[in-house]
XYZ file of C-alpha atoms in Angstrom:
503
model
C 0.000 0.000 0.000
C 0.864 3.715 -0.311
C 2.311 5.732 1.859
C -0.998 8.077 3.529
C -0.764 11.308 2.802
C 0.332 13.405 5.771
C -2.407 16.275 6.121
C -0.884 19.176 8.000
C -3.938 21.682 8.917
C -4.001 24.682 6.867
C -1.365 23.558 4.583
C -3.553 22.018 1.385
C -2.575 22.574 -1.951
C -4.651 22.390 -5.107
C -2.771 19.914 -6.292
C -2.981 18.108 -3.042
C -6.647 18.393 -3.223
C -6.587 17.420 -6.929
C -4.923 13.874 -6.278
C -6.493 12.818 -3.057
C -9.992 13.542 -4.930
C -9.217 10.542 -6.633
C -8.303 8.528 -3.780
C -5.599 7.499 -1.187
C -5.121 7.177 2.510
C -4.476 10.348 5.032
C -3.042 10.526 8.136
C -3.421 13.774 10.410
C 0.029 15.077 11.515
C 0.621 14.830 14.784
C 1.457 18.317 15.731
C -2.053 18.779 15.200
C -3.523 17.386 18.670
C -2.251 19.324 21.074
C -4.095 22.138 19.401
C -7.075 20.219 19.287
C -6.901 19.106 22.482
C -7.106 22.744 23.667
C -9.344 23.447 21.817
C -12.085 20.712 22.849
C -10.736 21.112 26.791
C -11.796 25.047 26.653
C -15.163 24.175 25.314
C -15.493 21.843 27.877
C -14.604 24.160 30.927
C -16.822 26.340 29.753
C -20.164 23.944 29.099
C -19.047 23.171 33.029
C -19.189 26.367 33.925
C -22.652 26.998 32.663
C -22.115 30.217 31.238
C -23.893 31.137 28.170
C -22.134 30.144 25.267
C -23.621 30.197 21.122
C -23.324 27.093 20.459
C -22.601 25.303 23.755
C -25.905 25.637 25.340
C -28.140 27.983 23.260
C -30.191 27.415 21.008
C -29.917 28.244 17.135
C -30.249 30.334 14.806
C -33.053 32.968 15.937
C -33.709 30.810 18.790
C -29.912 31.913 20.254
C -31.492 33.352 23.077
C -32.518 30.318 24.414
C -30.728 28.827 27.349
C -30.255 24.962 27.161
C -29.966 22.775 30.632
C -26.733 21.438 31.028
C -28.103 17.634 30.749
C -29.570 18.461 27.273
C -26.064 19.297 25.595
C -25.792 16.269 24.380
C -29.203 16.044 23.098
C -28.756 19.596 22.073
C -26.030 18.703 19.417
C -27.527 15.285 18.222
C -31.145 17.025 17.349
C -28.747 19.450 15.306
C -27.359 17.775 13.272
C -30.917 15.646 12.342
C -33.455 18.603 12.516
C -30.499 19.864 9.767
C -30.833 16.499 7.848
C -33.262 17.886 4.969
C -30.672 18.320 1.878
C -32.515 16.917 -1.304
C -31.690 15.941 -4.570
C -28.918 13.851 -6.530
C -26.558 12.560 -4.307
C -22.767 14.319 -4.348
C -20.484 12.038 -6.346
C -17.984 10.170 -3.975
C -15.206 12.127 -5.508
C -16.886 15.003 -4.193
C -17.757 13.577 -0.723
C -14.051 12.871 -0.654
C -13.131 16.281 -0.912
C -15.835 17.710 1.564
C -14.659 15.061 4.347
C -11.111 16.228 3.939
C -11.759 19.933 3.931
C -13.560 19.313 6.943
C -11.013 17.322 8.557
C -8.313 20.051 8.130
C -10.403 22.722 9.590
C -11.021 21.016 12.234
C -7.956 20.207 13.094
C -6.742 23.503 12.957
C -7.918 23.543 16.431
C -10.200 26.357 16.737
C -13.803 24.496 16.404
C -13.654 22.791 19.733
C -14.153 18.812 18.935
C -12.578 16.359 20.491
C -10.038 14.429 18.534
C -12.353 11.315 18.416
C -14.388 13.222 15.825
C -11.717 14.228 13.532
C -10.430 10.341 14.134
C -14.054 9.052 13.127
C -14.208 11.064 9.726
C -10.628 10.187 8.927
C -11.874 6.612 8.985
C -14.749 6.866 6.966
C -12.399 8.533 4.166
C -9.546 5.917 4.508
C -12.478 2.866 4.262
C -13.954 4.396 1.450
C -17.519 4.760 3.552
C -18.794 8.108 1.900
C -21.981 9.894 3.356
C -24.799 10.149 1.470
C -25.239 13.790 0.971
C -27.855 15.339 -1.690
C -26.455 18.054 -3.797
C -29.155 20.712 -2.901
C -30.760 22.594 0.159
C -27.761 24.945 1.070
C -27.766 28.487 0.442
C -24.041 28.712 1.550
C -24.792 30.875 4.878
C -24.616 29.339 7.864
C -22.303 27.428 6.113
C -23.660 24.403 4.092
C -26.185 23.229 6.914
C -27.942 21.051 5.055
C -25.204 18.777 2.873
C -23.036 19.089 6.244
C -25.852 17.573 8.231
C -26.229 14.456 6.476
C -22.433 14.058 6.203
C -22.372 14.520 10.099
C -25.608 12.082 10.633
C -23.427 8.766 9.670
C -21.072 9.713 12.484
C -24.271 9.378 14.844
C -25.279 6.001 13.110
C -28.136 7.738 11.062
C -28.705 8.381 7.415
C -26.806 6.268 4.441
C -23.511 5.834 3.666
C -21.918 4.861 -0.094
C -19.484 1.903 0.165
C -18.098 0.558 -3.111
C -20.458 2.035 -5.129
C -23.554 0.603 -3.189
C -25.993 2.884 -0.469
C -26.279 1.159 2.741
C -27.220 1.858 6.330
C -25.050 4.190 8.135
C -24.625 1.682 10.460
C -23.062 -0.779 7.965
C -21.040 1.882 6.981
C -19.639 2.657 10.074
C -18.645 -0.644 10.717
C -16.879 -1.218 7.688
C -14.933 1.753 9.330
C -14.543 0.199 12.132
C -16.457 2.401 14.389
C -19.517 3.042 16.678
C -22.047 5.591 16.777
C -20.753 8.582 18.649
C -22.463 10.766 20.731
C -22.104 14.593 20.389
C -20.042 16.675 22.843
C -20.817 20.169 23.414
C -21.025 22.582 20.032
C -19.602 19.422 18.172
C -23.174 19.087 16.010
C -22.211 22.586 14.967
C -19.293 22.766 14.149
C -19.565 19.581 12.312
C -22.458 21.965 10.297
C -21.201 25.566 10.194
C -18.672 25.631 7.279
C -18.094 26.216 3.923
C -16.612 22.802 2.885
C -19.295 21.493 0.331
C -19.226 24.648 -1.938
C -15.401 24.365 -1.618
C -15.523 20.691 -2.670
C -17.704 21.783 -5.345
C -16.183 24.692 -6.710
C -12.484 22.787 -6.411
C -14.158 20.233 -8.601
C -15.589 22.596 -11.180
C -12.123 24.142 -10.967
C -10.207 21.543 -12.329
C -12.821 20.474 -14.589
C -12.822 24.160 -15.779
C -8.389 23.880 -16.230
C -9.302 20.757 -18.205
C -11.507 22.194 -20.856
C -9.299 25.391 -21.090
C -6.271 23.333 -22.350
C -8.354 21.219 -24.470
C -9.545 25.103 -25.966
C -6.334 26.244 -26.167
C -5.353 23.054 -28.547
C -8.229 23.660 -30.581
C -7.970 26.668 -31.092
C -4.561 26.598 -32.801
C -5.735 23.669 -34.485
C -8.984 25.546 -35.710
C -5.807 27.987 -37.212
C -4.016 25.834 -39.233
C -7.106 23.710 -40.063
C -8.412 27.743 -41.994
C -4.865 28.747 -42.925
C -5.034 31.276 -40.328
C -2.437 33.739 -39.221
C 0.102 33.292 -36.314
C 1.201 37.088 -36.501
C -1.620 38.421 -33.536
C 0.315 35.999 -31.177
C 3.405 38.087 -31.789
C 4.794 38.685 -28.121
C 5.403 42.443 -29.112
C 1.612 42.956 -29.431
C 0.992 41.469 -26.100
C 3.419 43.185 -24.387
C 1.927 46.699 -25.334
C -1.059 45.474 -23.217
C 1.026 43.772 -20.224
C -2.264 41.608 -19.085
C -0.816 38.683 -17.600
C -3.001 35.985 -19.196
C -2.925 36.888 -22.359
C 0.592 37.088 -22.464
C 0.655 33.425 -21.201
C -1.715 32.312 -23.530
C -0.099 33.733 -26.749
C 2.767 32.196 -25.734
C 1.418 28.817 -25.699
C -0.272 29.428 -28.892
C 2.863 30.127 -30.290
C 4.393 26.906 -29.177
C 1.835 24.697 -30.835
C 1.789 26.472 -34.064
C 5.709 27.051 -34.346
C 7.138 24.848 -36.838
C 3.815 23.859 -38.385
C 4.329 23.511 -42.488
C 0.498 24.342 -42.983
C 1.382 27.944 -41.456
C 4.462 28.247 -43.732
C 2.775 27.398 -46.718
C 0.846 30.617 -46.910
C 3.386 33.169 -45.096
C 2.702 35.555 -48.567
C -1.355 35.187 -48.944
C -3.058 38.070 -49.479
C -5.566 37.997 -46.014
C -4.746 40.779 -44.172
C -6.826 39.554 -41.010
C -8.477 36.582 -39.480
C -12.302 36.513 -37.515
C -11.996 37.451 -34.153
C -12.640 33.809 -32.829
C -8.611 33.253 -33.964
C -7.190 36.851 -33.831
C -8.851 37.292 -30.615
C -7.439 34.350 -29.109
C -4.962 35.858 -26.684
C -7.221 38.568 -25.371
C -10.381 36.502 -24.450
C -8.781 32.907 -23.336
C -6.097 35.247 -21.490
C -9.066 37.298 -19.660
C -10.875 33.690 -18.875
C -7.140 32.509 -17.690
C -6.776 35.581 -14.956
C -10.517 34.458 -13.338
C -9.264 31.024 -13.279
C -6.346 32.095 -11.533
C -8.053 34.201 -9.486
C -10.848 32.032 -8.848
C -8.055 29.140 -7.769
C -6.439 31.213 -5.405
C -9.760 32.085 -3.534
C -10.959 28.038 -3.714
C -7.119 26.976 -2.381
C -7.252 29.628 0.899
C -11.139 28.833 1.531
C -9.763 25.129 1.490
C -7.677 25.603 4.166
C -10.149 27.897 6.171
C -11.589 27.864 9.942
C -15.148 28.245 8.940
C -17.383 27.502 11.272
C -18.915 30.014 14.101
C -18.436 30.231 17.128
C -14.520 29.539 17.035
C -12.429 28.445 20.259
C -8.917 30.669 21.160
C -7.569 28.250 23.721
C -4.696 30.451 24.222
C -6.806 33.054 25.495
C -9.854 30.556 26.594
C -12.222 32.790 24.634
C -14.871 31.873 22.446
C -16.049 34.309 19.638
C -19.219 34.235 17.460
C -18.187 35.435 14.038
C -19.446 35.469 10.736
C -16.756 32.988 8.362
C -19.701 30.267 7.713
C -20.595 32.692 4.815
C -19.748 31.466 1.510
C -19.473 34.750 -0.089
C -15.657 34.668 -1.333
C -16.264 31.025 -2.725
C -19.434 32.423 -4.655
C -17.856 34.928 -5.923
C -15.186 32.442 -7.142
C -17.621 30.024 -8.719
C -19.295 32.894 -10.492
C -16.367 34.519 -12.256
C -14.845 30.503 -13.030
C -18.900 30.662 -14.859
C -18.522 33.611 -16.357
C -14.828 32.840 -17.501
C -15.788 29.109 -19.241
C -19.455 30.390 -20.820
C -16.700 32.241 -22.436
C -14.330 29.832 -23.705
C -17.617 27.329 -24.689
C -19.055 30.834 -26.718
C -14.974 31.461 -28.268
C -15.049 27.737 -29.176
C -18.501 27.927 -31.281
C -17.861 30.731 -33.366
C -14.859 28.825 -34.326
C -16.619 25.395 -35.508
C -18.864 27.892 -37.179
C -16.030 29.697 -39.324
C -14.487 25.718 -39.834
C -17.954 24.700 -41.603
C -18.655 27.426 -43.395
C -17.025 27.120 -46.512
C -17.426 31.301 -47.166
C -15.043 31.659 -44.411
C -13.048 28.516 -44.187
C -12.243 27.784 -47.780
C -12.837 23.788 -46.742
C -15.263 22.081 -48.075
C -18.809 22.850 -46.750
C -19.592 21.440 -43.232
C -16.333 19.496 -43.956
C -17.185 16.311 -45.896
C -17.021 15.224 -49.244
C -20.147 15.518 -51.628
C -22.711 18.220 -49.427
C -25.755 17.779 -49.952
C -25.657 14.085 -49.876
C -23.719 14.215 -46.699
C -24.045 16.462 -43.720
C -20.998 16.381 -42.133
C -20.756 18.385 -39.325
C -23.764 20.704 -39.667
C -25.795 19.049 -36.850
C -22.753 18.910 -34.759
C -22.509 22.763 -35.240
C -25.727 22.778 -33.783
C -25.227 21.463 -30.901
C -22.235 23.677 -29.939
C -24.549 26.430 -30.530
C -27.276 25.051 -28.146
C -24.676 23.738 -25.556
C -22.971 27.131 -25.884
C -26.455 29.117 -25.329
C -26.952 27.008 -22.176
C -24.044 27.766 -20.566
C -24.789 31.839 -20.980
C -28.128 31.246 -19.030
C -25.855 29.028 -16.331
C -23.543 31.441 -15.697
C -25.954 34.181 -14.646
C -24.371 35.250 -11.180
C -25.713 33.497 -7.996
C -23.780 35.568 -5.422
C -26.225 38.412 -6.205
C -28.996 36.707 -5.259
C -29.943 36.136 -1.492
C -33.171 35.255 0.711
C -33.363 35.760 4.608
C -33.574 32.428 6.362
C -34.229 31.686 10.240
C -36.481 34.393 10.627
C -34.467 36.973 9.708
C -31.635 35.832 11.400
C -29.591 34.905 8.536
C -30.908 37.603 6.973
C -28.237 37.830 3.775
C -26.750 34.718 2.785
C -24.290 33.778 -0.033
C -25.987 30.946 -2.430
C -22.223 29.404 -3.327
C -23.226 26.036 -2.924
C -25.647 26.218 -6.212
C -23.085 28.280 -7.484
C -20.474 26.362 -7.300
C -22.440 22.951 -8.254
C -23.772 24.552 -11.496
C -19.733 24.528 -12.465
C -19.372 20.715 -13.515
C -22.612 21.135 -15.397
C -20.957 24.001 -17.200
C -17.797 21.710 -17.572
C -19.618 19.301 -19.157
C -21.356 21.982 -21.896
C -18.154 23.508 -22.466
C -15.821 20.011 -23.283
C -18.887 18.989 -24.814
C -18.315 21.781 -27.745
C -14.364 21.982 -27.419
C -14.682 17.827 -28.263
C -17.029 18.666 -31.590
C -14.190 21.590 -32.282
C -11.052 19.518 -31.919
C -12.739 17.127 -34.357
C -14.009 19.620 -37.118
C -10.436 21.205 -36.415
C -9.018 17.489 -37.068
C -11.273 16.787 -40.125
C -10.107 20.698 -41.569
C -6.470 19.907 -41.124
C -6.415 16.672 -43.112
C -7.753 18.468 -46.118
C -4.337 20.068 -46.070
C -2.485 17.123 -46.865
C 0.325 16.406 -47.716
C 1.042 19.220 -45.582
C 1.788 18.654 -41.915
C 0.796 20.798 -38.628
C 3.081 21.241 -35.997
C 4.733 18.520 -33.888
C 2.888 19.279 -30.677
C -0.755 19.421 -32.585
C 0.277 16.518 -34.644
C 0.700 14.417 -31.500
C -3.138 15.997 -30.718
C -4.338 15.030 -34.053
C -3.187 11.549 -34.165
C -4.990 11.261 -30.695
C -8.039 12.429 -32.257
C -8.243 10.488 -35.258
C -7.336 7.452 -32.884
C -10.786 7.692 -31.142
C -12.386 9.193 -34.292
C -11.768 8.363 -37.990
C -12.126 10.975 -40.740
C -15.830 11.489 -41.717
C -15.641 10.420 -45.242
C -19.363 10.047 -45.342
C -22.117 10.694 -42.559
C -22.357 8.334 -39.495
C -23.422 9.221 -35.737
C -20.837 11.481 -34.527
C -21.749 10.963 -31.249
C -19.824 8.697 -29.905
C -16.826 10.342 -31.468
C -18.227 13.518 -29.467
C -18.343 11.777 -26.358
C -14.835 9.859 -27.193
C -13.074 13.067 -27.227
C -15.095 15.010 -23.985
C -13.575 11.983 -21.765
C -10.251 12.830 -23.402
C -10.877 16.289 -22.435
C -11.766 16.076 -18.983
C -9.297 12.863 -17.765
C -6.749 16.087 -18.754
C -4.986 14.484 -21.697
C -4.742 17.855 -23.828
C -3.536 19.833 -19.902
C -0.889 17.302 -20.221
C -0.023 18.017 -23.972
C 0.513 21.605 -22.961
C 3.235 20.737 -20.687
C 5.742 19.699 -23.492
């Protein structure tokens, strides 16, 4: 077996995040309990105390004001986390699961939440056995944290609910003991903490993320392929005209354009034409993918610190033995996030349309129409046109902002709240559209630059073309495309063309 990874609280990278989504053991680093053992002892001094605590013995919510006896803390916490229980829906994809029970695991152990280390032991088992909660994608509105999808992740811990083990829903109970654990019983503020937080948007929006990375290379490919494949120009990737501008992305992405184009003998075989300039979808490249690049970036830095985040309410400062109510359940910064990583791959989808368009259209391509032999008797890829167009209209209406939006919950209480988890969720969706019309581009792009034979493309989008036709064989005469279309989204989003662009 495989070393566990060694989670030190706080410390998560994306790329940590990106290979323990697909599986593998973790193993909290020690340093961590002493923190968490201060935590959890404060919390507990105080409960003994019987002062009046959020959280501790209060109610919730608008019903703060009410003072709980101490022999109903217990109680208290376990009615929490099932009153909470009301998330509906399709359930969240293991993957994702993974990722929310890991982000939850390193905020709590970075010792401010007040558990005890039993409960951070008891979800480290369930992700290292490969028992995944059964938590439905919808009911949060991302403020007071994801209460609902938290809840039912929480509710296996207490032997309620359904777990997902090997694929198949069962009992939380059978879950737990394939973990090797019993039901536990709920300390004081432990149902809330184990609620408050922003970990299922996170999980969400880190997913979308690198979906989102995924599709970009894939664009990035396909567009310089859509170049060669229309005899387009190389000359508006020129690093003097991006350097007038200085914006960081499109710099970055000029450059790689350049890189798969250079040496390409398509581009050299019309160096003298007499086009003066190319359609916006190629000319343009640099300026819009570059803009889309800076909100992923942006977008990746917000998901990677939110990922690492204390954000639950109230938190514990066992150096000080204070506990504070606060507000860092709110989703806003990861809504924001997921809405700009919308608005940034509606674009890319929308860039990647107009350019199947201009490949079919014989006006503006100079390849054959729809690109097959004989139109008229054969279609080629008019349909397939199509349904970029309607997957690229879809994602415009998707990528309408959510953090805008907000309804007061809990009478009033919660009175502005963030909606990240729908925004976030909406991303793989998106994903989807947008591969979805990058796949039906790389293979017009594909069919395009085979008219150009004997001539060959560069090395780097010959090693993408020869991928292509692998899965998909030149359309000599109509068939169902679809599977071809679907052949090349996998290809897309298993991050074959991210790992082209790292030659």
């Amino acid at each position: 077996m495989s070393k566990p990874f060694i989670l030190r609280p706080g410390a998560l990278t994306l790329d940590d995040l990106r290979a323990l989504m697909a599986g593998g053991t973790v193993a909290l680093d020690p340093g961590a309990w002493p923190g968490v053992d201060a935590a959890a002892e404060t919390v507990r001094a105080i409960a003994a105390e019987g002062k009046s605590v959020y959280g501790i013995n209060t109610g919730f919510g608008s019903l703060a004001r009410t003072s709980i006896p101490a022999a109903d803390i217990e109680e208290l916490q376990r009615r929490l986390v099932l009153s909470h229980s009301v998330g509906t829906g399709p359930l969240l994809s293991d993957a994702v699961v993974r990722l929310v029970l890991l982000l939850k695991i390193n905020a709590l152990a970075r010792g401010h939440s007040g558990v005890r280390r039993r409960v951070i032991e008891a979800f480290l088992a369930l992700l290292n056995n490969g028992v995944y909660p059964c938590v439905p994608a919808k009911g949060s509105v991302g403020a007071s944290g994801d209460l609902a999808p938290l809840a039912h992740l929480a509710a296996v811990l207490l032997g309620a609910d359904e777990a997902r083990v090997d694929g198949q829903v069962v009992p939380a109970s059978e879950g737990l003991e394939r973990a090797g654990l019993e039901p536990l019983a709920l300390g004081p503020k432990e149902g809330l903490a184990l609620l408050n937080g922003t970990q299922v948007s996170t999980a969400l929006a880190a997913a979308g993320l690198f979906a989102i990375e995924n599709v970009f290379a894939a664009a990035l490919v396909a567009g310089a392929m859509s170049v060669d494949a229309t005899l387009g120009s190389d000359d508006p990737f020129d690093v003097r005209v991006q350097a007038v501008r200085g914006q960081p992305g499109q710099v970055a992405v000029a450059e790689t354009l350049r890189g798969l184009l250079a040496g390409s003998a398509i581009r050299a075989s019309h160096l003298t034409c007499d086009r003066v300039q190319d359609p916006y979808s190629l000319r343009c490249q640099p300026q819009v993918m570059g803009a889309a690049r800076d909100l992923i970036d942006f977008a990746a830095g917000a998901i990677e610190r939110e990922a690492n985040a204390v954000s639950d309410n109230p938190l514990v400062f066992a150096d000080t033995g204070e506990i504070l109510s606060g507000g860092n359940f709110h989703a806003e910064p990861v809504a924001f996030a997921a809405d700009v990583l919308a608005l940034a791959l509606a674009e890319v989808g929308a860039l990647s349309e107009r350019r199947v368009a201009l490949i079919t259209d014989t006006a503006m391509s100079g390849l054959p129409a729809f690109l097959v032999a004989e139109p008229g008797l054969n279609s080629g890829f008019m349909a397939a046109e199509i349904s970029a167009a309607a997957l690229a209209s879809e994602n415009k209406a998707l990528a309408h902002p959510s953090s805008i939006d907000s309804l007061p919950t809990t009478a009033n209480q919660e009175d502005h709240v963030s909606m990240a988890t729908h925004a976030a969720r909406r991303l793989s969706e998106m994903a989807e559209n947008a591969a979805t019309i990058v796949a039906i581009e790389l293979l017009a792009a594909a069919q395009g630059i085979e008219f150009h034979r004997p001539l060959e493309t560069s090395a780097p989008l010959l090693k993408a073309l020869r991928a292509i036709c692998a899965r998909s064989p030149a359309l000599d005469i109509d068939r169902a495309l679809a599977p071809d279309i679907n052949a090349m989204k996998a290809l897309i989003l298993d991050g074959w063309f991210a790992d082209l662009l790292a030659y």
